[in-house]
Each structure stands twice: as structure tokens, then as C-alpha cells.
Coordinates of C-alpha atoms and ligand atoms in Angstrom, one line a residue:
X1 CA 115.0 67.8 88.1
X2 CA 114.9 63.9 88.0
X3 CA 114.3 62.4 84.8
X4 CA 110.6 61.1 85.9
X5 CA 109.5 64.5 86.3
X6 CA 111.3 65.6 83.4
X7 CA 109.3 63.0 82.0
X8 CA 105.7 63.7 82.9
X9 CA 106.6 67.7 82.7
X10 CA 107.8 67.4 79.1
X11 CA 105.3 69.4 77.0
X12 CA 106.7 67.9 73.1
X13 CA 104.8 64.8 72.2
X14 CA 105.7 61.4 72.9
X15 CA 106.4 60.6 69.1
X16 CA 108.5 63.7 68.2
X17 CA 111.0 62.7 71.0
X18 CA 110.8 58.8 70.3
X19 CA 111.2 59.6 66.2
X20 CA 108.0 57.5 65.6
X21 CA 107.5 57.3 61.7
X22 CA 104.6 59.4 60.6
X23 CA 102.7 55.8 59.5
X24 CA 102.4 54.6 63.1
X25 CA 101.9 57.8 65.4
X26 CA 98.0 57.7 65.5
X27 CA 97.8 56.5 69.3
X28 CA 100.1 59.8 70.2
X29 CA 98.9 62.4 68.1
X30 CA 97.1 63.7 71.3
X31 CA 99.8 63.8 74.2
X32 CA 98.6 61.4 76.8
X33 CA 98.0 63.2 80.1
X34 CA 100.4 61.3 82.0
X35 CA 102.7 59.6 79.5
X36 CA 104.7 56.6 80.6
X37 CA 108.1 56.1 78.8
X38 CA 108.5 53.4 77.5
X39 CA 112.2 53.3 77.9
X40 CA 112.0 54.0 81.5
X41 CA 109.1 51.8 82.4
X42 CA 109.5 49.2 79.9
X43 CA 106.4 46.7 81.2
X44 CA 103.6 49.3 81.5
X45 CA 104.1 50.8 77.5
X46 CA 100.7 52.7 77.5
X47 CA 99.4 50.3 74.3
X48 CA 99.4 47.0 76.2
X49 CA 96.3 47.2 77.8
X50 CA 95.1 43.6 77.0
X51 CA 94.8 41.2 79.9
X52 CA 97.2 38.6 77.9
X53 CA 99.6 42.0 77.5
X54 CA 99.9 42.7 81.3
X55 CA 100.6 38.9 82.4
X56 CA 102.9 39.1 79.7
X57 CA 105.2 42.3 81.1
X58 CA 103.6 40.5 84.9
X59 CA 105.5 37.4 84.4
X60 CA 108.8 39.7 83.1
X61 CA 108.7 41.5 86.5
X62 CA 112.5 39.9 88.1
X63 CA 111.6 38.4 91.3
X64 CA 113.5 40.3 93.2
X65 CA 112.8 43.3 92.6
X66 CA 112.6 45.2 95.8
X67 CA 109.1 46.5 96.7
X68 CA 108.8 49.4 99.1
X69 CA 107.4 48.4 102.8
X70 CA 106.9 51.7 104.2
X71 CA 106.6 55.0 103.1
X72 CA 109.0 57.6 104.5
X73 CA 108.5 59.6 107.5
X74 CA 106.7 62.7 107.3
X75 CA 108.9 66.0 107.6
X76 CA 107.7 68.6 110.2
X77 CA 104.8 70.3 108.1
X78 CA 105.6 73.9 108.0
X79 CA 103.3 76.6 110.2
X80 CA 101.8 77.1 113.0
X81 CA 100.3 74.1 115.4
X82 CA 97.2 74.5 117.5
X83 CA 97.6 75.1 121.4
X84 CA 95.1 72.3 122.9
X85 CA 94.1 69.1 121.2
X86 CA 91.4 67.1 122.1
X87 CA 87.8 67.7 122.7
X88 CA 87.4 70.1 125.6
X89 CA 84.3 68.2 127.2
X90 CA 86.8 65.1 128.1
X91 CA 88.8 62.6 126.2
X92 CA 86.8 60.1 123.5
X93 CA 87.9 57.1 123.1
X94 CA 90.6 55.2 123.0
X95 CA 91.4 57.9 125.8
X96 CA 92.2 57.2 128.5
X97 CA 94.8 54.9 128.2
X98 CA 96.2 53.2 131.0
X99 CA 99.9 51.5 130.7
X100 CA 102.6 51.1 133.0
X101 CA 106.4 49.9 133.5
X102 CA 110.0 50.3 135.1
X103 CA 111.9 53.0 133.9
X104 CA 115.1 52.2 132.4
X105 CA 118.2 53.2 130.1
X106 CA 117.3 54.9 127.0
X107 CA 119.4 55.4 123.8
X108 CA 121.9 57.8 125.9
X109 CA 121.8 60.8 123.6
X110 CA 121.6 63.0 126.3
X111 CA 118.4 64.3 125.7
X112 CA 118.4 65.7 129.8
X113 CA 121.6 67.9 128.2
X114 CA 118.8 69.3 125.7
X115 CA 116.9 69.9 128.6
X116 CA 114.3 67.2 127.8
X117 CA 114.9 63.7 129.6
X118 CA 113.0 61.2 129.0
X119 CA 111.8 58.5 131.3
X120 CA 111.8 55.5 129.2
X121 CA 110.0 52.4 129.9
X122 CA 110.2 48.8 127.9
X123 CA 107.7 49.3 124.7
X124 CA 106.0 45.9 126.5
X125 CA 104.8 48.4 128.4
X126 CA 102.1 48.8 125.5
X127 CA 101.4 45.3 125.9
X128 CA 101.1 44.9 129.7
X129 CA 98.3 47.6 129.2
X130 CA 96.9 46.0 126.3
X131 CA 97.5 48.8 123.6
X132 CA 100.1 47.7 121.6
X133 CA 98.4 48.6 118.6
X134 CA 98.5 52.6 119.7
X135 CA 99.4 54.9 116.7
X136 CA 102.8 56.0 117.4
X137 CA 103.0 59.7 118.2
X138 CA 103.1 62.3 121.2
X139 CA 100.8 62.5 123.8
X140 CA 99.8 64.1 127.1
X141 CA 98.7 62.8 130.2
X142 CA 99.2 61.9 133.8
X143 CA 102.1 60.0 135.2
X144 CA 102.0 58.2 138.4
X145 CA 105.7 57.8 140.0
X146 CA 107.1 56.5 143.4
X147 CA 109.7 59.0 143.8
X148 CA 108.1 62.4 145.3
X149 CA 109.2 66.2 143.7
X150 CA 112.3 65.9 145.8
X151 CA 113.7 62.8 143.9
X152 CA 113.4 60.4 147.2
X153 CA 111.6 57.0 146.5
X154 CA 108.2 57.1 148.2
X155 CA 107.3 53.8 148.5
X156 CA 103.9 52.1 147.4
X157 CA 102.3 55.3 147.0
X158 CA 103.5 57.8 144.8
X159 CA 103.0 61.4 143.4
X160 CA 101.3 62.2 140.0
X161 CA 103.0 64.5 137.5
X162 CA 101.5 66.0 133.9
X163 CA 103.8 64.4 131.5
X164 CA 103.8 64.6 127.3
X165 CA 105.4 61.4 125.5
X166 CA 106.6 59.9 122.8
X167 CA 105.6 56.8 121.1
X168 CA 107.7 55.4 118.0
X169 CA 110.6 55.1 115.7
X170 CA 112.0 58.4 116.2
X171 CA 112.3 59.0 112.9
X172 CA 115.0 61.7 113.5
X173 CA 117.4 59.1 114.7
X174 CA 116.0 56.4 112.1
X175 CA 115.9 54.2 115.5
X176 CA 114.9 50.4 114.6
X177 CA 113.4 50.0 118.1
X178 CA 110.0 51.1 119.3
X179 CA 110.4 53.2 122.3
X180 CA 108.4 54.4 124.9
X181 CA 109.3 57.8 126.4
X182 CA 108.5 59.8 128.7
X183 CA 109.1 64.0 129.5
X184 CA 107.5 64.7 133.2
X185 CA 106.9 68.2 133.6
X186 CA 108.7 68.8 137.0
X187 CA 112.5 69.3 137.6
X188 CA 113.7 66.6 139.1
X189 CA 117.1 67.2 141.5
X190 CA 118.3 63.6 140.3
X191 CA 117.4 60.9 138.6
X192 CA 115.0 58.0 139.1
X193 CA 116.2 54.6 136.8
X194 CA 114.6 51.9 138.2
X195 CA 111.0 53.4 139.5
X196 CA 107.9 52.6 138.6
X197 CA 105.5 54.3 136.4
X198 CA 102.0 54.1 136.0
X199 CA 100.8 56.6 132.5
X200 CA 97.3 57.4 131.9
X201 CA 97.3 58.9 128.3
X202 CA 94.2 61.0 128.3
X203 CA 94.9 62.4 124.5
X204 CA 97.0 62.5 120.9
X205 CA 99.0 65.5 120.2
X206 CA 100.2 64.7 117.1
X207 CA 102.6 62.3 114.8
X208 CA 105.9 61.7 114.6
X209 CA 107.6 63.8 112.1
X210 CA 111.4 63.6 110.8
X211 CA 112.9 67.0 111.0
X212 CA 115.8 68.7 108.7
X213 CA 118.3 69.6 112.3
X214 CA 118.0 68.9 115.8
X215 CA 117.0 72.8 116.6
X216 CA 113.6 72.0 114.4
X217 CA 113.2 68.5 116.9
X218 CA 113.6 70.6 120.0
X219 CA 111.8 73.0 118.8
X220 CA 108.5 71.3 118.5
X221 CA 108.9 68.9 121.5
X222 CA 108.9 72.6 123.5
X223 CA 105.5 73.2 121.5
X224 CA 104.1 70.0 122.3
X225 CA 105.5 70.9 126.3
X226 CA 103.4 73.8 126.1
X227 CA 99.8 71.9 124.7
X228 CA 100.0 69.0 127.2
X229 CA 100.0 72.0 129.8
X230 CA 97.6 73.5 128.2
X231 CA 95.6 70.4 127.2
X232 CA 95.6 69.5 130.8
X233 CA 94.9 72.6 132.4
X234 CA 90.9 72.0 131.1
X235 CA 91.3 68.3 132.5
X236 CA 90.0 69.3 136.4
X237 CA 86.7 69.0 135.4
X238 CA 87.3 65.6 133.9
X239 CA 88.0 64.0 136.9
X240 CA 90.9 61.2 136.3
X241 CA 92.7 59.2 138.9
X242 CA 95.9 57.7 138.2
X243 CA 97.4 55.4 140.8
X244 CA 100.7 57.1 142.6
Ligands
LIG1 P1 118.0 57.8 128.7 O1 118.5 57.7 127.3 O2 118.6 56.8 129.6 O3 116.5 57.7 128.7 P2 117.7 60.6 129.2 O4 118.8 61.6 128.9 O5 116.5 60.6 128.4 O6 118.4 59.2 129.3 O7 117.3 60.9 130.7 C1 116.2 60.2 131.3 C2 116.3 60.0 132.8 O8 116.4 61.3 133.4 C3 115.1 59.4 133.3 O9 115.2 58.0 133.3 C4 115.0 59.9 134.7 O10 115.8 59.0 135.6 C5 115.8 61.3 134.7 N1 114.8 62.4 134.7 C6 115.1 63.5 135.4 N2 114.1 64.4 135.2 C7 113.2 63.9 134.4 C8 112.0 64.4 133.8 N3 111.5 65.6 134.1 N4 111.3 63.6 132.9 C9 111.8 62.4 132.6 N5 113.0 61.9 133.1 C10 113.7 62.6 134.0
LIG2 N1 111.7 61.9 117.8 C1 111.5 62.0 116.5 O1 112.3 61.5 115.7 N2 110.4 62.6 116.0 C2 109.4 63.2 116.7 O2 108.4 63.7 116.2 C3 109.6 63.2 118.2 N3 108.7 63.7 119.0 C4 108.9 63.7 120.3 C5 108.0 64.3 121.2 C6 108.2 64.3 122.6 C7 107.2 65.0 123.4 C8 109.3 63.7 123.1 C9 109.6 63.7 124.6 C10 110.2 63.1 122.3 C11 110.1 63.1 120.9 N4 110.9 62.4 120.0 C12 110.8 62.5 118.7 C13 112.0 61.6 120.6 C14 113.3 62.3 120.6 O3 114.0 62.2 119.4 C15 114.1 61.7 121.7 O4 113.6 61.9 123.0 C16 115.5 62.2 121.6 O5 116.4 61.2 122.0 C17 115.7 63.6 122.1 O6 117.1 64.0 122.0
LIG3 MG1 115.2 58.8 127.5

């Protein structure tokens, strides 16, 4: 148990601990409901609550003191995740997304060993199409390639494939690049560095999550396999066209 939790756990009151004499206790004869010790938190004692009080302990602050910029990434939530996502009447906006690059070199961790290679394309690819402000995390969608299901470069017009992908830090890796990736839902007999890609993301699947071991990663990038299919499967009806 740390010693904050110890701390707003404790069940004695604050003046018993601290030895207060029995002359000055009267502001802790009730136990306050979420005590702050003094000794650990030395500029917010719970009496100074006049304005003059909190500049003072203000101005005492070192100026250094680090100040968190981000709060940590979310662990995989335990339980069961849905199978679609996304309204099954079409995508609302911002869907669809349009964005586009050339695919190149990764991170080289050998994700195609895992059995989930990812087509990555320069995170200005968020840019050329105008989004890069889009939440990071996975979604499904269309990708437009010019290499055909038999790996061979096709020239101006390609062949569309369903894809899921991943937009973000990877949390997992604690990466301190944005990346771009994508996971096209065909096997490929080789690989395809240097084609073009045209995405239309036509809905969110979920965030980005830190997990405790690589099986737990793999494990939910299978799931989210499974709900672009499925998510897709609905989409003839929607009518998209994404250039080849
Ligand atoms: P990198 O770290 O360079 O991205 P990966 O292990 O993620 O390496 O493999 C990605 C490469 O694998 C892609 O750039 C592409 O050339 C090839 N590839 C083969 N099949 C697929 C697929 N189904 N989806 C995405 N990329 C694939
Ligand atoms: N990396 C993470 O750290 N957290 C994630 O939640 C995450 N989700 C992903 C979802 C999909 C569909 C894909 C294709 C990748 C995801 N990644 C995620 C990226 C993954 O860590 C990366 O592809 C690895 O290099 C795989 O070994
Ligand atoms: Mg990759």
C-alpha cells in the first residue's frame, strides 16, 4: 500500500497520529473526509484556506517542479468487446475519412512473424488528407493499393482491400513517433514497400490501450480483425468508392 493511500485510508484521527495538544485540536475533532497530511503535502495544510495563505505556499512551489503532461496510457480494460461498431445505417461524421501515402519501413519488429504486417505509411499522411487532428486509435475501412491479390504492381489502377489500422503511439512499445499502420485483410505472397495507398476510414473501433504481454496485444488486434470484417460486411448498402 503506498503511503498516500495509507494516508486517506487511515481511519484514527488526524490529531491522535500528529500528537496535537488537547488545547488546539478543535478543527480535527471530526476526521476530515479526505485529510491532507501536512507532512506529505506541506503547501495545501487543510487550515490555510485564506487567499493571502495559498499565494503564500503558491509562491513556495520550487520552480521546477515537474508537472505531469500526459496521463498514462490506458491498460486493455478487462471483458468482452462488441462485434460491430458504428451505426448500422452508414458512417456519421467525421467518417469517411480519406488519406493516402507510400508505404514504407516500419519499426521492423516483425509484426508479419506475428502474423499481422502492417503497411505503414508517413503519419503526413494525416496531413496530406487534412486530418491530422484524428483521435489516435484503430479503425476499419477500405484500402486502395496498386499491387493486385497476386502481389504484381498494377499500375495506375489498383485493387481495393478491407483493411483495420492503427493510429498512434503504440503505447505497448512506448514509441515517441506517431505512426500510421496498416493490416490489409488478404495474404499477400510478397511484399509491397514502395506502393501506393489510398485509405478511406469509414469508422472508430476503439483506443489505443497498453497491454501487460504481447499475447494480450495480439490478442485484441485479432478481435479488432474480426469487427472491421464484420463492420464492413453491413457497408454494401453504403455505397463507398475508394480509388484503386
Ligand atoms: P514494417 O515494420 O516495415 O512495417 P511489417 O512486419 O509490419 O514491417 O511488415 C509490413 C510489410 O509487409 C508491408 O509494408 C507490406 O509490404 C507487407 N505486407 C504483406 N502482407 C501484408 C498485409 N496483409 N497487410 C499489410 N502489409 C503486408
Ligand atoms: N499498439 C499498441 O501499443 N496498442 C494498441 O492498442 C494497438 N492496437 C493496434 C491495432 C491494430 C489493428 C494494429 C494493426 C496495430 C495495433 N498496434 C497497437 C500496433 C502494434 O503494436 C504494432 O503493429 C506492432 O508493431 C505489432 O507487433
Ligand atoms: Mg508495419
Amino acid at each position: 500500500m503506498s503511503t498516500h493511500s495509507m494516508f486517506i485510508e487511515r481511519k484514527t484521527p488526524y490529531f491522535v497520529q500528529r500528537q496535537i495538544p488537547k488545547s488546539r485540536q478543535t478543527l480535527f475533532t471530526k476526521p476530515h473526509r479526505h485529510p491532507i497530511s501536512p507532512s506529505l503535502f506541506p503547501f495545501a495544510h487543510p487550515r490555510q484556506t485564506s487567499a493571502s495563505r495559498i499565494e503564500h505556499s503558491a509562491s513556495r512551489i520550487p520552480p521546477h517542479a515537474p508537472i505531469p503532461h500526459s496521463l498514462p496510457p490506458t491498460m486493455r480494460p478487462n471483458g468482452p468487446r462488441p462485434s460491430v461498431t458504428g451505426p448500422d445505417s452508414g458512417p456519421e461524421p467525421p467518417f469517411p475519412l480519406k488519406l493516402n501515402g507510400k508505404v514504407v519501413k516500419g519499426f521492423g519488429r516483425g509484426s508479419k512473424e506475428l502474423g499481422i504486417p502492417t503497411a505503414n505509411i508517413p503519419v503526413a499522411g494525416l496531413a496530406v488528407g487534412g486530418h491530422e487532428d484524428v483521435e489516435n486509435g484503430v479503425y476499419y475501412g477500405w484500402a486502395g493499393l496498386n499491387v493486385g491479390p497476386d502481389g504484381a504492381f498494377t499500375g495506375e489502377r489498383g485493387t481495393v482491400y478491407p483493411m483495420v489500422m492503427s493510429i498512434g503511439w503504440n503505447p505497448f512499445y512506448k514509441n515517441t513517433v506517431r505512426s500510421v499502420e496498416v493490416h490489409l485483410l488478404h495474404a499477400f505472397p510478397a511484399d509491397f514497400y514502395a506502393a501506393h495507398m489510398n485509405l478511406l476510414i469509414l469508422g472508430f473501433i476503439r483506443a489505443e490501450s497498453d497491454y501487460v504481454d504481447k499475447a494480450s496485444l495480439i490478442d485484441d488486434i485479432r478481435t479488432d480483425i474480426r469487427v472491421a470484417e464484420r463492420s464492413l460486411r453491413r457497408e454494401a448498402a453504403w455505397g463507398f468508392e475508394v480509388d484503386g
